[in-house]
CSV table of C-alpha atoms in Angstrom, one decimal:
chain,number,residue,atom,x,y,z
A,1342,MET,CA,-101.8,-36.4,44.0
A,1343,SER,CA,-105.1,-35.2,42.4
A,1344,SER,CA,-106.2,-36.5,39.0
A,1345,SER,CA,-106.0,-33.0,37.5
A,1346,LEU,CA,-102.4,-32.6,38.5
A,1347,ILE,CA,-101.5,-35.9,37.0
A,1348,VAL,CA,-103.0,-34.8,33.7
A,1349,VAL,CA,-101.1,-31.6,33.7
A,1350,VAL,CA,-97.8,-33.3,34.3
A,1351,GLY,CA,-98.5,-35.8,31.6
A,1352,LEU,CA,-99.3,-33.1,29.1
A,1353,VAL,CA,-96.0,-31.3,30.0
A,1354,LEU,CA,-94.0,-34.5,29.4
A,1355,VAL,CA,-95.7,-35.0,26.1
A,1356,VAL,CA,-94.7,-31.5,25.0
A,1357,ILE,CA,-91.1,-31.9,26.1
A,1358,GLY,CA,-90.9,-35.2,24.1
A,1359,VAL,CA,-92.2,-33.6,21.0
A,1360,VAL,CA,-89.6,-30.8,21.3
A,1361,ILE,CA,-86.7,-33.2,21.8
A,1362,VAL,CA,-87.7,-35.2,18.8
A,1363,ALA,CA,-87.9,-32.0,16.6
A,1364,ILE,CA,-84.5,-30.8,17.8
A,1365,THR,CA,-83.0,-34.3,17.2
A,1366,ARG,CA,-84.4,-34.4,13.7
A,1367,ARG,CA,-83.1,-30.9,12.9
A,1368,SER,CA,-79.7,-31.7,14.3
A,1369,THR,CA,-79.6,-35.0,12.4
A,1370,SER,CA,-80.5,-33.2,9.2
A,1371,ALA,CA,-77.8,-30.7,9.7
A,1372,ILE,CA,-75.2,-33.4,10.3
A,1373,ILE,CA,-76.3,-35.2,7.2
A,1374,GLU,CA,-76.1,-32.0,5.2
A,1375,LEU,CA,-72.3,-31.5,6.1
A,1376,PRO,CA,-70.0,-32.2,3.1
A,1377,VAL,CA,-68.4,-35.6,3.3
A,1378,ARG,CA,-64.6,-35.6,2.5
A,1379,LYS,CA,-62.2,-38.5,2.9
A,1380,PRO,CA,-59.2,-37.6,5.1
A,1381,VAL,CA,-56.3,-36.9,2.8
A,1382,LYS,CA,-52.7,-36.3,4.2
A,1383,ILE,CA,-51.6,-32.7,3.5
A,1384,ILE,CA,-48.5,-33.9,1.6
A,1385,ASP,CA,-50.6,-35.8,-0.9
A,1386,ARG,CA,-53.2,-33.1,-1.1
A,1387,LEU,CA,-50.9,-30.2,-1.8
A,1388,TYR,CA,-47.7,-31.7,-3.3
A,1389,ASN,CA,-46.5,-34.0,-5.9
A,1390,ARG,CA,-45.0,-36.5,-3.4
A,1391,ALA,CA,-42.3,-38.0,-5.5
A,1392,ALA,CA,-41.0,-34.7,-6.7
A,1393,LEU,CA,-41.2,-33.3,-3.2
A,1394,GLU,CA,-39.1,-36.1,-1.6
A,1395,LYS,CA,-36.5,-35.8,-4.3
A,1396,ARG,CA,-36.2,-32.0,-3.9
A,1397,MET,CA,-36.3,-32.0,0.0
A,1398,ALA,CA,-33.5,-34.6,0.0
A,1399,GLU,CA,-31.3,-31.9,-1.4
A,1400,LEU,CA,-32.0,-29.5,1.5
A,1401,PRO,CA,-28.9,-28.9,3.6
A,1402,SER,CA,-28.9,-30.3,7.2
A,1403,SER,CA,-28.6,-28.1,10.3
A,1404,GLN,CA,-24.9,-28.9,10.3
A,1405,THR,CA,-24.1,-27.7,6.9
A,1406,VAL,CA,-22.2,-24.4,6.4
A,1407,HIS,CA,-23.4,-22.4,3.3
A,1408,VAL,CA,-19.9,-21.0,2.5
A,1409,ASN,CA,-16.8,-22.3,0.9
A,1410,ARG,CA,-13.8,-23.2,3.0
A,1411,ASP,CA,-11.4,-21.0,1.0
A,1412,GLU,CA,-13.9,-18.1,1.2
A,1413,VAL,CA,-13.9,-18.4,5.0
A,1414,ILE,CA,-10.1,-18.4,5.1
A,1415,ALA,CA,-10.0,-15.4,2.8
A,1416,LEU,CA,-12.5,-13.4,4.8
A,1417,MET,CA,-10.6,-14.1,8.0
A,1418,LYS,CA,-7.3,-13.2,6.5
A,1419,ASP,CA,-8.8,-9.7,5.7
A,1420,HIS,CA,-9.2,-9.1,9.5
A,1421,ILE,CA,-6.6,-11.3,11.2
A,1422,PHE,CA,-3.0,-10.7,10.3
A,1423,GLY,CA,0.1,-12.7,10.8
A,1424,GLN,CA,-1.7,-15.8,12.0
A,1425,ASP,CA,-2.3,-17.6,8.6
A,1426,PRO,CA,-1.5,-21.1,9.9
A,1427,VAL,CA,-3.8,-20.7,12.9
A,1428,ILE,CA,-6.6,-19.6,10.5
A,1429,GLU,CA,-6.1,-22.5,8.2
A,1430,ASP,CA,-5.9,-25.1,10.9
A,1431,VAL,CA,-9.0,-24.0,12.8
A,1432,VAL,CA,-11.0,-23.8,9.5
A,1433,ASP,CA,-9.8,-27.3,8.4
A,1434,SER,CA,-10.7,-28.7,11.7
A,1435,ILE,CA,-14.2,-27.1,11.6
A,1436,TRP,CA,-14.8,-28.4,8.1
A,1437,GLY,CA,-13.8,-31.9,9.1
A,1438,ASN,CA,-16.2,-31.8,12.1
A,1439,PHE,CA,-19.0,-30.5,9.9
A,1440,LEU,CA,-18.7,-33.4,7.6
A,1441,ALA,CA,-18.7,-36.0,10.4
A,1442,GLU,CA,-21.8,-38.1,10.6
A,1443,ASN,CA,-23.9,-38.4,13.8
A,1444,ARG,CA,-21.8,-35.8,15.6
A,1445,ALA,CA,-23.1,-35.2,19.1
A,1446,GLN,CA,-20.5,-32.6,20.3
A,1447,PRO,CA,-19.7,-29.0,19.4
A,1448,VAL,CA,-18.4,-28.3,15.9
A,1449,GLY,CA,-15.1,-27.2,17.5
A,1450,VAL,CA,-13.4,-26.2,20.8
A,1451,PHE,CA,-10.2,-24.2,20.2
A,1452,LEU,CA,-8.0,-22.4,22.7
A,1453,LEU,CA,-6.0,-19.3,21.6
A,1454,ALA,CA,-3.1,-18.2,23.8
A,1455,GLY,CA,-1.1,-15.0,23.7
A,1456,PRO,CA,-0.6,-11.6,25.3
A,1457,PRO,CA,-3.5,-9.2,25.8
A,1458,GLY,CA,-4.5,-7.2,22.7
A,1459,SER,CA,-3.1,-9.8,20.3
A,1460,ALA,CA,-6.5,-10.2,18.4
A,1461,LYS,CA,-7.6,-13.4,20.0
A,1462,SER,CA,-11.1,-12.3,20.5
A,1463,ARG,CA,-11.0,-10.6,17.2
A,1464,PHE,CA,-10.2,-14.0,15.7
A,1465,GLY,CA,-13.5,-15.5,17.1
A,1466,GLN,CA,-15.4,-12.5,15.9
A,1467,ALA,CA,-14.0,-12.8,12.4
A,1468,LEU,CA,-14.8,-16.5,12.4
A,1469,GLY,CA,-18.4,-15.9,13.4
A,1470,THR,CA,-18.8,-13.2,10.8
A,1471,ALA,CA,-17.2,-15.4,8.0
A,1472,LEU,CA,-19.4,-18.3,8.8
A,1473,TYR,CA,-22.7,-16.9,10.0
A,1474,GLY,CA,-22.8,-13.2,9.2
A,1475,ALA,CA,-22.4,-10.0,11.2
A,1476,GLN,CA,-24.2,-11.3,14.3
A,1477,GLY,CA,-22.5,-14.7,14.2
A,1478,ALA,CA,-20.4,-14.4,17.4
A,1479,LYS,CA,-20.8,-13.5,21.0
A,1480,ALA,CA,-18.0,-12.9,23.6
A,1481,PHE,CA,-18.4,-13.7,27.3
A,1482,ASN,CA,-15.8,-12.4,29.7
A,1483,LEU,CA,-14.9,-15.3,32.0
A,1484,ALA,CA,-13.0,-13.0,34.4
A,1485,SER,CA,-16.5,-12.0,35.7
A,1486,TYR,CA,-17.1,-15.6,36.9
A,1487,SER,CA,-14.3,-16.0,39.4
A,1488,GLY,CA,-16.7,-17.0,42.2
A,1489,SER,CA,-17.3,-20.8,42.8
A,1490,HIS,CA,-21.1,-20.2,42.4
A,1491,SER,CA,-21.0,-17.6,39.7
A,1492,GLY,CA,-21.7,-20.1,36.9
A,1493,SER,CA,-25.4,-19.5,37.3
A,1494,GLY,CA,-24.9,-16.3,35.4
A,1495,LEU,CA,-24.0,-18.4,32.4
A,1496,PHE,CA,-26.0,-21.5,32.9
A,1497,GLY,CA,-29.0,-20.4,35.0
A,1498,ALA,CA,-29.7,-20.5,38.6
A,1499,PRO,CA,-31.0,-23.6,40.3
A,1500,GLN,CA,-34.8,-23.7,40.7
A,1501,ASP,CA,-34.7,-23.2,44.5
A,1502,HIS,CA,-32.2,-20.2,44.2
A,1503,GLN,CA,-32.7,-16.6,43.3
A,1504,GLY,CA,-31.5,-15.6,39.8
A,1505,GLY,CA,-32.7,-16.0,36.2
A,1506,ALA,CA,-31.8,-17.9,33.1
A,1507,GLY,CA,-28.2,-18.1,32.1
A,1508,MET,CA,-26.8,-15.5,29.6
A,1509,LEU,CA,-25.1,-18.4,27.6
A,1510,SER,CA,-28.4,-20.3,27.7
A,1511,GLU,CA,-30.4,-17.5,26.3
A,1512,TYR,CA,-27.8,-16.7,23.7
A,1513,LEU,CA,-27.6,-20.3,22.4
A,1514,ILE,CA,-31.2,-20.9,22.3
A,1515,ALA,CA,-31.6,-17.9,20.0
A,1516,ASN,CA,-28.4,-18.5,18.1
A,1517,PRO,CA,-27.5,-22.3,18.1
A,1518,ARG,CA,-25.3,-21.9,15.1
A,1519,SER,CA,-22.7,-19.4,16.2
A,1520,VAL,CA,-19.3,-18.8,17.6
A,1521,VAL,CA,-19.1,-18.4,21.4
A,1522,ILE,CA,-16.0,-16.6,22.6
A,1523,LEU,CA,-14.9,-17.4,26.2
A,1524,ASP,CA,-12.4,-14.6,27.0
A,1525,GLU,CA,-9.8,-14.8,29.7
A,1526,PHE,CA,-10.9,-18.4,30.5
A,1527,GLU,CA,-8.1,-18.9,33.1
A,1528,LYS,CA,-9.7,-16.3,35.4
A,1529,ALA,CA,-12.9,-18.3,35.8
A,1530,SER,CA,-13.0,-20.3,39.0
A,1531,ASN,CA,-12.3,-24.1,38.8
A,1532,ALA,CA,-16.0,-24.8,39.5
A,1533,VAL,CA,-17.0,-22.6,36.5
A,1534,GLN,CA,-14.4,-24.2,34.3
A,1535,ARG,CA,-15.7,-27.6,35.1
A,1536,LEU,CA,-19.2,-26.6,34.0
A,1537,PHE,CA,-18.0,-26.6,30.4
A,1538,LEU,CA,-17.2,-30.3,30.5
A,1539,ASP,CA,-20.9,-31.1,30.0
A,1540,VAL,CA,-21.1,-28.4,27.3
A,1541,TRP,CA,-18.3,-29.9,25.3
A,1542,ASN,CA,-18.6,-33.6,26.1
A,1543,ASP,CA,-22.3,-34.1,25.8
A,1544,GLY,CA,-23.2,-31.5,23.2
A,1545,CYS,CA,-25.7,-29.9,25.6
A,1546,PHE,CA,-26.4,-28.6,29.1
A,1547,THR,CA,-29.5,-28.0,31.3
A,1548,ASP,CA,-30.6,-24.5,32.3
A,1549,HIS,CA,-32.5,-25.5,35.4
A,1550,LYS,CA,-34.2,-22.1,35.7
A,1551,LEU,CA,-35.6,-22.4,32.2
A,1552,LYS,CA,-36.2,-26.2,32.7
A,1553,ARG,CA,-34.6,-26.7,29.3
A,1554,VAL,CA,-31.8,-28.6,27.7
A,1555,VAL,CA,-29.7,-26.4,25.5
A,1556,SER,CA,-27.8,-27.9,22.6
A,1557,THR,CA,-24.3,-27.0,21.7
A,1558,VAL,CA,-24.0,-29.3,18.8
A,1559,ASP,CA,-23.9,-26.7,16.2
A,1560,THR,CA,-21.7,-24.3,18.1
A,1561,ILE,CA,-18.0,-23.3,17.8
A,1562,PHE,CA,-16.2,-22.4,21.1
A,1563,ILE,CA,-13.2,-20.1,20.9
A,1564,VAL,CA,-11.5,-20.1,24.3
A,1565,THR,CA,-8.8,-17.3,24.9
A,1566,THR,CA,-6.3,-16.9,27.6
A,1567,ASN,CA,-3.6,-14.4,28.6
A,1568,ALA,CA,-2.1,-16.8,31.1
A,1569,GLN,CA,1.7,-17.1,31.3
A,1570,GLU,CA,2.0,-14.6,28.5
A,1571,ASP,CA,5.8,-14.2,28.6
A,1572,GLN,CA,6.3,-18.0,28.4
A,1573,MET,CA,3.8,-18.1,25.5
A,1574,THR,CA,5.7,-15.6,23.6
A,1575,ALA,CA,9.0,-17.4,24.2
A,1576,LEU,CA,7.5,-20.7,23.2
A,1577,ALA,CA,6.0,-19.2,20.0
A,1578,ALA,CA,9.4,-18.0,18.9
A,1579,SER,CA,11.2,-21.2,19.9
A,1580,TYR,CA,8.8,-23.5,18.1
A,1581,LYS,CA,7.7,-21.3,15.3
A,1582,ASN,CA,7.8,-24.1,12.6
A,1583,LYS,CA,7.0,-26.9,14.9
A,1584,PRO,CA,3.2,-26.7,15.7
A,1585,VAL,CA,2.8,-30.2,17.2
A,1586,GLU,CA,5.7,-29.7,19.8
A,1587,LEU,CA,4.5,-26.1,20.4
A,1588,GLU,CA,1.0,-27.3,21.4
A,1589,GLU,CA,2.4,-29.9,23.7
A,1590,ARG,CA,4.5,-27.5,25.5
A,1591,VAL,CA,1.8,-24.9,25.8
A,1592,ARG,CA,-0.7,-27.5,27.2
A,1593,GLU,CA,1.9,-28.3,29.9
A,1594,VAL,CA,2.3,-24.7,30.9
A,1595,LEU,CA,-1.5,-24.0,30.9
A,1596,LYS,CA,-2.1,-26.8,33.4
A,1597,HIS,CA,-1.3,-24.3,36.1
A,1598,ASP,CA,-4.2,-22.1,35.1
A,1599,ILE,CA,-6.8,-24.4,33.6
A,1600,GLU,CA,-8.0,-27.7,35.0
A,1601,ASN,CA,-6.4,-30.6,33.2
A,1602,SER,CA,-9.8,-32.4,32.8
A,1603,VAL,CA,-11.1,-29.2,31.0
A,1604,LEU,CA,-7.9,-28.6,29.0
A,1605,SER,CA,-7.9,-32.1,27.7
A,1606,ARG,CA,-11.4,-31.6,26.2
A,1607,ILE,CA,-10.1,-28.7,24.1
A,1608,GLU,CA,-9.6,-29.9,20.6
A,1609,ARG,CA,-6.7,-27.7,19.6
A,1610,VAL,CA,-4.4,-25.1,21.3
A,1611,PHE,CA,-2.7,-22.4,19.4
A,1612,VAL,CA,-0.3,-19.6,20.3
A,1613,PHE,CA,-0.5,-16.3,18.4
A,1614,GLN,CA,2.8,-15.5,16.7
A,1615,PRO,CA,4.2,-12.0,17.0
A,1616,LEU,CA,3.3,-9.8,14.1
A,1617,ASP,CA,5.9,-8.9,11.6
A,1618,ARG,CA,6.2,-5.4,10.3
A,1619,ILE,CA,4.0,-5.9,7.2
A,1620,ALA,CA,1.3,-7.6,9.3
A,1621,PHE,CA,1.4,-4.7,11.7
A,1622,ALA,CA,0.8,-2.3,8.8
A,1623,ALA,CA,-2.2,-4.5,7.7
A,1624,LEU,CA,-3.5,-4.3,11.1
A,1625,VAL,CA,-3.4,-0.5,11.2
A,1626,GLY,CA,-5.0,-0.4,7.8
A,1627,SER,CA,-7.9,-2.5,9.0
A,1628,PHE,CA,-8.5,-0.3,12.0
A,1629,ILE,CA,-8.5,2.8,9.6
A,1630,GLU,CA,-11.1,1.1,7.4
A,1631,GLU,CA,-13.3,0.2,10.4
A,1632,VAL,CA,-13.2,3.9,11.8
A,1633,ALA,CA,-14.0,5.2,8.3
A,1634,GLY,CA,-16.7,2.7,7.8
A,1635,ARG,CA,-18.6,4.0,10.8
A,1636,TYR,CA,-19.1,7.2,8.8
A,1637,ARG,CA,-19.9,5.5,5.5
A,1638,ILE,CA,-16.5,6.5,4.0
A,1639,THR,CA,-14.4,4.2,1.9
A,1640,VAL,CA,-10.6,4.6,2.3
A,1641,THR,CA,-9.0,4.3,-1.0
A,1642,SER,CA,-5.3,4.5,0.0
A,1643,VAL,CA,-3.0,4.8,3.1
A,1644,GLU,CA,0.4,6.3,2.8
A,1645,GLU,CA,3.2,4.0,4.1
A,1646,GLU,CA,4.4,6.8,6.5
A,1647,VAL,CA,1.1,6.4,8.4
A,1648,ALA,CA,1.8,2.8,9.2
A,1649,TYR,CA,5.4,3.7,10.1
A,1650,ARG,CA,4.3,6.4,12.5
A,1651,TYR,CA,2.0,4.0,14.4
A,1652,GLY,CA,4.8,1.5,14.4
A,1653,LEU,CA,7.1,3.9,16.1
A,1654,LYS,CA,4.6,4.0,19.0
A,1655,HIS,CA,3.2,0.6,19.1
A,1656,TYR,CA,5.3,-2.0,17.2
A,1657,GLY,CA,7.5,-4.3,19.3
A,1658,GLU,CA,7.6,-7.8,20.7
A,1659,LYS,CA,4.3,-7.3,22.3
A,1660,ILE,CA,1.6,-5.5,20.3
A,1661,ASP,CA,-1.5,-4.4,22.1
A,1662,GLY,CA,-4.1,-4.3,19.3
A,1663,ARG,CA,-6.6,-2.5,21.5
A,1664,ALA,CA,-4.1,0.3,22.0
A,1665,VAL,CA,-3.5,0.6,18.3
A,1666,SER,CA,-7.2,0.6,17.6
A,1667,GLY,CA,-7.8,3.2,20.2
A,1668,ALA,CA,-5.1,5.5,18.8
A,1669,VAL,CA,-6.5,5.2,15.3
A,1670,VAL,CA,-9.9,6.1,16.6
A,1671,LYS,CA,-8.6,9.1,18.6
A,1672,ASP,CA,-6.5,10.4,15.7
A,1673,MET,CA,-8.9,10.0,12.8
A,1674,ARG,CA,-12.5,10.2,14.0
A,1675,ALA,CA,-12.8,13.9,13.9
A,1676,ASP,CA,-11.5,14.1,10.3
A,1677,PHE,CA,-13.9,11.4,9.1
A,1678,ILE,CA,-16.8,13.2,10.7
A,1679,ARG,CA,-15.8,16.4,9.0
A,1680,LEU,CA,-15.6,14.8,5.7
A,1681,GLN,CA,-19.0,13.0,6.2
A,1682,LYS,CA,-20.7,16.3,6.9
A,1683,THR,CA,-19.5,17.6,3.6
A,1684,GLY,CA,-20.9,14.6,1.7
A,1685,VAL,CA,-17.6,12.9,1.1
A,1686,THR,CA,-17.8,9.1,0.6
A,1687,ARG,CA,-14.1,8.3,-0.4
A,1688,ALA,CA,-11.0,9.5,1.4
A,1689,LYS,CA,-7.2,9.2,1.4
A,1690,VAL,CA,-5.1,8.9,4.5
A,1691,GLY,CA,-1.7,10.5,4.3
A,1692,TRP,CA,1.1,12.1,6.3
A,1693,ASN,CA,1.9,15.9,6.2
A,1694,ALA,CA,5.6,16.0,6.6
A,1695,LYS,CA,5.7,19.8,7.1
A,1696,LYS,CA,3.1,19.7,9.9
A,1697,ASN,CA,4.2,16.3,11.2
A,1698,THR,CA,0.6,15.1,11.4
A,1699,LEU,CA,-2.0,13.1,9.6
A,1700,SER,CA,-3.7,14.4,6.5
A,1701,ILE,CA,-7.1,12.9,5.7
A,1702,THR,CA,-8.6,14.3,2.5
A,1703,ALA,CA,-11.3,13.6,0.1
A,1704,ASP,CA,-10.5,11.4,-2.9
A,1705,THR,CA,-12.1,13.0,-5.8
């Protein structure tokens, strides 16, 4: 290497060194100029810690219900008729479970037996509304899960299988504090029924498609069944004032339709009693209010003849609530629409004896 080239290289290195020193000094200066602040925990920086700890200790836990027991019972009795003992027993069981410390299982698992249309699902909806508001309950029809591998629709498909997350999984992730209604449970396959053992025993289950554990600790399960409906009706009549004996007999009968291991995990079993005439009239009135409410109309009165006329068609040993509801909608919807169009917000429901038909008029 020539001497001139060595000189050039040396000069270049000197220049580079000077630049590095200048940059370092400037960077050091910038670092030094940054404000110095001791690390302070956000609690101490923003809050009065002592006052905060005292106040936050009063915050309800996730297991606390923000409504009064008596209020829940009253709200349910506004929608469920002729089943007062069932309402009170279920709510009392729920309250006892809410107060239990270190609970690791669902708030409650209850089975309601009785003929179709006897308001079993409506019971679950009313309970969810009373506890958690209008969106507080969700029904799943277990008749759709009669196949041995159909449980993936509820709990999610295995990772190596086609299919998505389970519908029950997705609902509980979004609504952990809610009422889940499992309609027609007896129609689910034995394999699907057994899947609920983990749900109820462990207070959680795993959705493998989501790769997530889903908690059921804050959930209430209402299981409904139409199985052995004739026997259920007879047992309800025979043991009307003997709830303990009635539950024992009903559990024996249901062993033919629900696996015993699953049935034994259900906390309480109830049979809906047949409605008496006054309870039937209350049911009709509630359906009328529901239809009117769709059109923002308040029903101020219902003539007794209206309930009687519906009773002639629908009242008996077995009352199909869905049929009664459907009849009320069919008979009254057009009149409520007519009144709504004229700005009416209050209406009376009566019976026109001369025309032998309903008479729905504005209450001015």
